[in-house]
Amino acid sequence: RIIGNKVKVKTIYNPYLTKILKFKKNKKKEIILAVGRLTEQKDFFTLIKAFSIFIKKNKNYCLNILGDGPYKKTLTNYIKELKLEKKITLRGWVQNTKKYFLKSKIFVLSSKYEGLGNVLIDAINYNLPCISTNCRSGPSEILVSSKGGELVNVGDFKKLSDKLIFIHTNYNSSLKKTKFAKKKLNRFLISKGCQEHLNYFNRCMR
């Protein structure tokens, strides 16, 4: 309404991925993975609470959280309070996350908000079934509105726990969702994004 309908708005996603990865089937361990700074934004408290429910019936699983930040001590104390020190590990800042993505079975993004959610893109690229909060902005688009993964409301630890159980018990169908989302990842390729930016700028300058 402000700029009028003569100006067309085009969405160009962040140029992020260098390539779409191809893998042979590799053996996964019963690990849930989360990656991000230990801040209020990432809301790892919701994930830990959901995991504490999930683990009661799925005792072989553990949770790895990669990242560092101001909430490390508070999260450590919360894990101790729930008596989950042997099941949840705060790995700190990790430069090469590849081995964690390769051996994990489920990926969770529990954020209150995101700019896009690059770690969710990474998880799909590594063939990991994903659960994400339906926060602004990014996750719903990355997961193609639940066709490529599971979405829950921000802070809903109970629903998040249910989704963890769902993926565990329906792993093959969850992998099919990941495969669907992966087919859409070319939107985030650096080569594609940069070219789209150039094309758009060239059109604007004509």
mmCIF file of N, CA and C in Angstrom, residues 57-156:
data_model
loop_
_atom_site.group_PDB
_atom_site.id
_atom_site.type_symbol
_atom_site.label_atom_id
_atom_site.label_comp_id
_atom_site.label_asym_id
_atom_site.label_seq_id
_atom_site.Cartn_x
_atom_site.Cartn_y
_atom_site.Cartn_z
ATOM 1 N N LYS A 57 10.454 -42.967 28.174
ATOM 2 C CA LYS A 57 10.086 -44.185 27.449
ATOM 3 C C LYS A 57 11.091 -44.557 26.357
ATOM 4 N N ASN A 58 12.082 -43.701 26.167
ATOM 5 C CA ASN A 58 13.096 -43.942 25.140
ATOM 6 C C ASN A 58 14.483 -43.734 25.747
ATOM 7 N N LYS A 59 14.834 -44.625 26.652
ATOM 8 C CA LYS A 59 15.994 -44.449 27.520
ATOM 9 C C LYS A 59 17.346 -44.534 26.801
ATOM 10 N N ASN A 60 17.367 -45.041 25.579
ATOM 11 C CA ASN A 60 18.643 -45.171 24.866
ATOM 12 C C ASN A 60 19.112 -43.877 24.215
ATOM 13 N N TYR A 61 18.226 -42.889 24.155
ATOM 14 C CA TYR A 61 18.571 -41.641 23.492
ATOM 15 C C TYR A 61 19.389 -40.719 24.398
ATOM 16 N N CYS A 62 20.172 -39.852 23.740
ATOM 17 C CA CYS A 62 20.820 -38.757 24.457
ATOM 18 C C CYS A 62 20.661 -37.489 23.614
ATOM 19 N N LEU A 63 20.932 -36.356 24.218
ATOM 20 C CA LEU A 63 20.778 -35.058 23.561
ATOM 21 C C LEU A 63 22.110 -34.330 23.554
ATOM 22 N N ASN A 64 22.557 -33.936 22.376
ATOM 23 C CA ASN A 64 23.766 -33.123 22.222
ATOM 24 C C ASN A 64 23.374 -31.707 21.829
ATOM 25 N N ILE A 65 23.860 -30.721 22.576
ATOM 26 C CA ILE A 65 23.629 -29.327 22.232
ATOM 27 C C ILE A 65 24.983 -28.692 21.936
ATOM 28 N N LEU A 66 25.162 -28.230 20.698
ATOM 29 C CA LEU A 66 26.410 -27.595 20.291
ATOM 30 C C LEU A 66 26.248 -26.084 20.353
ATOM 31 N N GLY A 67 27.171 -25.422 21.039
ATOM 32 C CA GLY A 67 27.102 -23.967 21.123
ATOM 33 C C GLY A 67 27.528 -23.463 22.487
ATOM 34 N N ASP A 68 27.864 -22.205 22.545
ATOM 35 C CA ASP A 68 28.271 -21.572 23.796
ATOM 36 C C ASP A 68 27.513 -20.267 23.947
ATOM 37 N N GLY A 69 27.521 -19.717 25.144
ATOM 38 C CA GLY A 69 26.827 -18.458 25.333
ATOM 39 C C GLY A 69 26.509 -18.177 26.787
ATOM 40 N N PRO A 70 25.849 -17.043 27.066
ATOM 41 C CA PRO A 70 25.612 -16.579 28.439
ATOM 42 C C PRO A 70 24.702 -17.482 29.278
ATOM 43 N N TYR A 71 23.924 -18.365 28.638
ATOM 44 C CA TYR A 71 22.998 -19.225 29.388
ATOM 45 C C TYR A 71 23.607 -20.580 29.752
ATOM 46 N N LYS A 72 24.893 -20.744 29.531
ATOM 47 C CA LYS A 72 25.511 -22.052 29.764
ATOM 48 C C LYS A 72 25.339 -22.521 31.216
ATOM 49 N N LYS A 73 25.632 -21.657 32.167
ATOM 50 C CA LYS A 73 25.542 -22.045 33.574
ATOM 51 C C LYS A 73 24.104 -22.354 33.971
ATOM 52 N N THR A 74 23.172 -21.515 33.523
ATOM 53 C CA THR A 74 21.753 -21.713 33.853
ATOM 54 C C THR A 74 21.235 -23.026 33.269
ATOM 55 N N LEU A 75 21.626 -23.312 32.033
ATOM 56 C CA LEU A 75 21.216 -24.569 31.393
ATOM 57 C C LEU A 75 21.847 -25.780 32.075
ATOM 58 N N THR A 76 23.110 -25.635 32.474
ATOM 59 C CA THR A 76 23.793 -26.723 33.188
ATOM 60 C C THR A 76 23.073 -27.043 34.489
ATOM 61 N N ASN A 77 22.686 -26.002 35.216
ATOM 62 C CA ASN A 77 21.959 -26.191 36.482
ATOM 63 C C ASN A 77 20.586 -26.820 36.254
ATOM 64 N N TYR A 78 19.934 -26.427 35.159
ATOM 65 C CA TYR A 78 18.614 -26.980 34.840
ATOM 66 C C TYR A 78 18.720 -28.468 34.511
ATOM 67 N N ILE A 79 19.759 -28.839 33.791
ATOM 68 C CA ILE A 79 20.004 -30.251 33.460
ATOM 69 C C ILE A 79 20.249 -31.056 34.737
ATOM 70 N N LYS A 80 21.005 -30.498 35.661
ATOM 71 C CA LYS A 80 21.270 -31.158 36.947
ATOM 72 C C LYS A 80 19.988 -31.298 37.761
ATOM 73 N N GLU A 81 19.176 -30.258 37.718
ATOM 74 C CA GLU A 81 17.904 -30.264 38.447
ATOM 75 C C GLU A 81 17.003 -31.398 37.974
ATOM 76 N N LEU A 82 17.046 -31.679 36.673
ATOM 77 C CA LEU A 82 16.238 -32.757 36.091
ATOM 78 C C LEU A 82 16.935 -34.117 36.148
ATOM 79 N N LYS A 83 18.160 -34.103 36.717
ATOM 80 C CA LYS A 83 18.966 -35.335 36.852
ATOM 81 C C LYS A 83 19.229 -35.994 35.492
ATOM 82 N N LEU A 84 19.595 -35.158 34.524
ATOM 83 C CA LEU A 84 19.823 -35.648 33.165
ATOM 84 C C LEU A 84 21.268 -35.424 32.705
ATOM 85 N N GLU A 85 22.189 -35.298 33.672
ATOM 86 C CA GLU A 85 23.599 -35.045 33.324
ATOM 87 C C GLU A 85 24.194 -36.136 32.431
ATOM 88 N N LYS A 86 23.714 -37.378 32.606
ATOM 89 C CA LYS A 86 24.259 -38.489 31.821
ATOM 90 C C LYS A 86 23.616 -38.593 30.433
ATOM 91 N N LYS A 87 22.538 -37.846 30.227
ATOM 92 C CA LYS A 87 21.792 -37.942 28.981
ATOM 93 C C LYS A 87 21.892 -36.691 28.096
ATOM 94 N N ILE A 88 22.212 -35.551 28.700
ATOM 95 C CA ILE A 88 22.309 -34.298 27.947
ATOM 96 C C ILE A 88 23.716 -33.739 28.081
ATOM 97 N N THR A 89 24.330 -33.425 26.936
ATOM 98 C CA THR A 89 25.687 -32.879 26.951
ATOM 99 C C THR A 89 25.724 -31.535 26.229
ATOM 100 N N LEU A 90 26.214 -30.520 26.921
ATOM 101 C CA LEU A 90 26.476 -29.226 26.300
ATOM 102 C C LEU A 90 27.904 -29.281 25.758
ATOM 103 N N ARG A 91 28.044 -29.398 24.467
ATOM 104 C CA ARG A 91 29.346 -29.636 23.835
ATOM 105 C C ARG A 91 30.192 -28.385 23.688
ATOM 106 N N GLY A 92 29.597 -27.210 23.941
ATOM 107 C CA GLY A 92 30.332 -25.975 23.720
ATOM 108 C C GLY A 92 30.402 -25.632 22.239
ATOM 109 N N TRP A 93 31.209 -24.617 21.922
ATOM 110 C CA TRP A 93 31.345 -24.196 20.529
ATOM 111 C C TRP A 93 32.131 -25.237 19.756
ATOM 112 N N VAL A 94 31.592 -25.670 18.629
ATOM 113 C CA VAL A 94 32.221 -26.698 17.807
ATOM 114 C C VAL A 94 32.470 -26.122 16.412
ATOM 115 N N GLN A 95 33.725 -26.139 15.979
ATOM 116 C CA GLN A 95 34.059 -25.574 14.671
ATOM 117 C C GLN A 95 33.560 -26.456 13.531
ATOM 118 N N ASN A 96 33.806 -27.747 13.629
ATOM 119 C CA ASN A 96 33.378 -28.681 12.582
ATOM 120 C C ASN A 96 32.237 -29.546 13.106
ATOM 121 N N THR A 97 31.036 -29.223 12.698
ATOM 122 C CA THR A 97 29.838 -29.912 13.210
ATOM 123 C C THR A 97 29.474 -31.163 12.406
ATOM 124 N N LYS A 98 30.208 -31.418 11.334
ATOM 125 C CA LYS A 98 29.862 -32.495 10.396
ATOM 126 C C LYS A 98 29.638 -33.840 11.085
ATOM 127 N N LYS A 99 30.569 -34.257 11.950
ATOM 128 C CA LYS A 99 30.462 -35.585 12.567
ATOM 129 C C LYS A 99 29.226 -35.701 13.448
ATOM 130 N N TYR A 100 28.798 -34.581 14.041
ATOM 131 C CA TYR A 100 27.599 -34.611 14.889
ATOM 132 C C TYR A 100 26.339 -34.757 14.034
ATOM 133 N N PHE A 101 26.295 -34.062 12.901
ATOM 134 C CA PHE A 101 25.154 -34.208 12.000
ATOM 135 C C PHE A 101 25.088 -35.623 11.423
ATOM 136 N N LEU A 102 26.246 -36.192 11.117
ATOM 137 C CA LEU A 102 26.277 -37.514 10.494
ATOM 138 C C LEU A 102 25.800 -38.631 11.416
ATOM 139 N N LYS A 103 26.136 -38.542 12.699
ATOM 140 C CA LYS A 103 25.803 -39.658 13.591
ATOM 141 C C LYS A 103 24.484 -39.477 14.342
ATOM 142 N N SER A 104 23.905 -38.271 14.294
ATOM 143 C CA SER A 104 22.650 -38.021 15.014
ATOM 144 C C SER A 104 21.447 -38.542 14.238
ATOM 145 N N LYS A 105 20.356 -38.730 14.965
ATOM 146 C CA LYS A 105 19.162 -39.326 14.360
ATOM 147 C C LYS A 105 18.038 -38.314 14.132
ATOM 148 N N ILE A 106 17.953 -37.309 15.002
ATOM 149 C CA ILE A 106 16.896 -36.299 14.925
ATOM 150 C C ILE A 106 17.512 -34.929 15.196
ATOM 151 N N PHE A 107 17.040 -33.906 14.477
ATOM 152 C CA PHE A 107 17.489 -32.537 14.732
ATOM 153 C C PHE A 107 16.324 -31.696 15.242
ATOM 154 N N VAL A 108 16.610 -30.828 16.225
ATOM 155 C CA VAL A 108 15.569 -29.955 16.789
ATOM 156 C C VAL A 108 16.040 -28.505 16.803
ATOM 157 N N LEU A 109 15.187 -27.626 16.306
ATOM 158 C CA LEU A 109 15.380 -26.181 16.432
ATOM 159 C C LEU A 109 14.267 -25.661 17.330
ATOM 160 N N SER A 110 14.619 -25.160 18.506
ATOM 161 C CA SER A 110 13.605 -24.778 19.499
ATOM 162 C C SER A 110 13.492 -23.260 19.676
ATOM 163 N N SER A 111 13.968 -22.494 18.719
ATOM 164 C CA SER A 111 14.085 -21.037 18.847
ATOM 165 C C SER A 111 12.752 -20.303 19.022
ATOM 166 N N LYS A 112 12.863 -19.143 19.708
ATOM 167 C CA LYS A 112 11.712 -18.244 19.828
ATOM 168 C C LYS A 112 11.558 -17.401 18.564
ATOM 169 N N TYR A 113 12.671 -17.130 17.896
ATOM 170 C CA TYR A 113 12.656 -16.422 16.615
ATOM 171 C C TYR A 113 13.963 -16.721 15.883
ATOM 172 N N GLU A 114 13.952 -16.524 14.574
ATOM 173 C CA GLU A 114 15.135 -16.770 13.752
ATOM 174 C C GLU A 114 15.201 -15.749 12.623
ATOM 175 N N GLY A 115 16.395 -15.549 12.093
ATOM 176 C CA GLY A 115 16.542 -14.752 10.879
ATOM 177 C C GLY A 115 16.157 -15.607 9.685
ATOM 178 N N LEU A 116 16.711 -16.802 9.631
ATOM 179 C CA LEU A 116 16.329 -17.810 8.641
ATOM 180 C C LEU A 116 16.355 -19.190 9.284
ATOM 181 N N GLY A 117 17.469 -19.538 9.885
ATOM 182 C CA GLY A 117 17.605 -20.859 10.515
ATOM 183 C C GLY A 117 18.541 -21.740 9.715
ATOM 184 N N ASN A 118 19.786 -21.271 9.549
ATOM 185 C CA ASN A 118 20.753 -21.999 8.725
ATOM 186 C C ASN A 118 21.018 -23.423 9.216
ATOM 187 N N VAL A 119 20.986 -23.627 10.540
ATOM 188 C CA VAL A 119 21.254 -24.977 11.069
ATOM 189 C C VAL A 119 20.173 -25.966 10.643
ATOM 190 N N LEU A 120 18.969 -25.469 10.421
ATOM 191 C CA LEU A 120 17.878 -26.319 9.927
ATOM 192 C C LEU A 120 18.161 -26.737 8.482
ATOM 193 N N ILE A 121 18.695 -25.816 7.712
ATOM 194 C CA ILE A 121 19.109 -26.126 6.336
ATOM 195 C C ILE A 121 20.212 -27.184 6.355
ATOM 196 N N ASP A 122 21.183 -27.007 7.267
ATOM 197 C CA ASP A 122 22.275 -27.980 7.402
ATOM 198 C C ASP A 122 21.736 -29.370 7.744
ATOM 199 N N ALA A 123 20.819 -29.425 8.700
ATOM 200 C CA ALA A 123 20.272 -30.710 9.151
ATOM 201 C C ALA A 123 19.595 -31.451 8.000
ATOM 202 N N ILE A 124 18.827 -30.729 7.207
ATOM 203 C CA ILE A 124 18.169 -31.348 6.044
ATOM 204 C C ILE A 124 19.214 -31.821 5.044
ATOM 205 N N ASN A 125 20.241 -31.015 4.850
ATOM 206 C CA ASN A 125 21.306 -31.373 3.918
ATOM 207 C C ASN A 125 22.044 -32.636 4.354
ATOM 208 N N TYR A 126 22.067 -32.897 5.671
ATOM 209 C CA TYR A 126 22.675 -34.116 6.209
ATOM 210 C C TYR A 126 21.655 -35.239 6.412
ATOM 211 N N ASN A 127 20.477 -35.092 5.815
ATOM 212 C CA ASN A 127 19.425 -36.129 5.843
ATOM 213 C C ASN A 127 18.876 -36.414 7.240
ATOM 214 N N LEU A 128 18.755 -35.385 8.051
ATOM 215 C CA LEU A 128 18.224 -35.566 9.410
ATOM 216 C C LEU A 128 16.757 -35.160 9.472
ATOM 217 N N PRO A 129 15.863 -36.035 9.948
ATOM 218 C CA PRO A 129 14.497 -35.611 10.229
ATOM 219 C C PRO A 129 14.500 -34.454 11.229
ATOM 220 N N CYS A 130 13.679 -33.447 10.949
ATOM 221 C CA CYS A 130 13.740 -32.205 11.732
ATOM 222 C C CYS A 130 12.421 -31.867 12.415
ATOM 223 N N ILE A 131 12.569 -31.295 13.610
ATOM 224 C CA ILE A 131 11.454 -30.665 14.321
ATOM 225 C C ILE A 131 11.873 -29.235 14.577
ATOM 226 N N SER A 132 10.976 -28.296 14.309
ATOM 227 C CA SER A 132 11.284 -26.892 14.576
ATOM 228 C C SER A 132 10.073 -26.179 15.149
ATOM 229 N N THR A 133 10.348 -25.164 15.955
ATOM 230 C CA THR A 133 9.264 -24.271 16.347
ATOM 231 C C THR A 133 8.841 -23.478 15.107
ATOM 232 N N ASN A 134 7.581 -23.185 15.043
ATOM 233 C CA ASN A 134 7.052 -22.418 13.914
ATOM 234 C C ASN A 134 7.211 -20.926 14.203
ATOM 235 N N CYS A 135 8.456 -20.534 14.420
ATOM 236 C CA CYS A 135 8.754 -19.159 14.809
ATOM 237 C C CYS A 135 8.988 -18.301 13.575
ATOM 238 N N ARG A 136 8.950 -17.014 13.784
ATOM 239 C CA ARG A 136 9.349 -16.082 12.730
ATOM 240 C C ARG A 136 10.856 -15.923 12.807
ATOM 241 N N SER A 137 11.515 -15.959 11.712
ATOM 242 C CA SER A 137 11.029 -16.328 10.382
ATOM 243 C C SER A 137 11.898 -17.455 9.853
ATOM 244 N N GLY A 138 11.467 -18.125 8.817
ATOM 245 C CA GLY A 138 12.310 -19.129 8.185
ATOM 246 C C GLY A 138 11.882 -20.576 8.279
ATOM 247 N N PRO A 139 11.723 -21.139 9.495
ATOM 248 C CA PRO A 139 11.497 -22.588 9.609
ATOM 249 C C PRO A 139 10.345 -23.143 8.783
ATOM 250 N N SER A 140 9.222 -22.450 8.760
ATOM 251 C CA SER A 140 8.078 -22.945 8.000
ATOM 252 C C SER A 140 8.383 -23.019 6.501
ATOM 253 N N GLU A 141 9.157 -22.040 6.012
ATOM 254 C CA GLU A 141 9.533 -22.044 4.593
ATOM 255 C C GLU A 141 10.558 -23.134 4.298
ATOM 256 N N ILE A 142 11.522 -23.280 5.200
ATOM 257 C CA ILE A 142 12.553 -24.301 5.019
ATOM 258 C C ILE A 142 11.939 -25.698 5.024
ATOM 259 N N LEU A 143 10.981 -25.916 5.933
ATOM 260 C CA LEU A 143 10.326 -27.227 6.047
ATOM 261 C C LEU A 143 9.088 -27.351 5.160
ATOM 262 N N VAL A 144 8.902 -26.386 4.277
ATOM 263 C CA VAL A 144 7.808 -26.401 3.293
ATOM 264 C C VAL A 144 6.465 -26.649 3.995
ATOM 265 N N SER A 145 6.199 -25.838 5.003
ATOM 266 C CA SER A 145 4.931 -25.903 5.751
ATOM 267 C C SER A 145 4.590 -27.314 6.219
ATOM 268 N N SER A 146 5.495 -27.950 6.937
ATOM 269 C CA SER A 146 5.323 -29.288 7.536
ATOM 270 C C SER A 146 5.421 -30.448 6.539
ATOM 271 N N LYS A 147 5.541 -30.165 5.254
ATOM 272 C CA LYS A 147 5.717 -31.248 4.286
ATOM 273 C C LYS A 147 7.129 -31.821 4.356
ATOM 274 N N GLY A 148 8.068 -31.017 4.886
ATOM 275 C CA GLY A 148 9.458 -31.452 4.948
ATOM 276 C C GLY A 148 9.974 -31.677 6.358
ATOM 277 N N GLY A 149 9.080 -31.633 7.347
ATOM 278 C CA GLY A 149 9.479 -31.830 8.738
ATOM 279 C C GLY A 149 8.328 -31.504 9.670
ATOM 280 N N GLU A 150 8.619 -31.464 10.959
ATOM 281 C CA GLU A 150 7.569 -31.239 11.953
ATOM 282 C C GLU A 150 7.679 -29.827 12.544
ATOM 283 N N LEU A 151 6.528 -29.174 12.710
ATOM 284 C CA LEU A 151 6.484 -27.834 13.291
ATOM 285 C C LEU A 151 5.646 -27.835 14.565
ATOM 286 N N VAL A 152 6.128 -27.116 15.585
ATOM 287 C CA VAL A 152 5.389 -26.958 16.847
ATOM 288 C C VAL A 152 5.390 -25.490 17.220
ATOM 289 N N ASN A 153 4.457 -25.100 18.060
ATOM 290 C CA ASN A 153 4.409 -23.715 18.527
ATOM 291 C C ASN A 153 5.588 -23.410 19.447
ATOM 292 N N VAL A 154 6.002 -22.174 19.441
ATOM 293 C CA VAL A 154 7.103 -21.734 20.304
ATOM 294 C C VAL A 154 6.778 -22.032 21.766
ATOM 295 N N GLY A 155 7.715 -22.669 22.471
ATOM 296 C CA GLY A 155 7.560 -22.933 23.897
ATOM 297 C C GLY A 155 6.697 -24.135 24.251
ATOM 298 N N ASP A 156 6.148 -24.816 23.261
ATOM 299 C CA ASP A 156 5.247 -25.952 23.528
ATOM 300 C C ASP A 156 6.070 -27.235 23.717
#
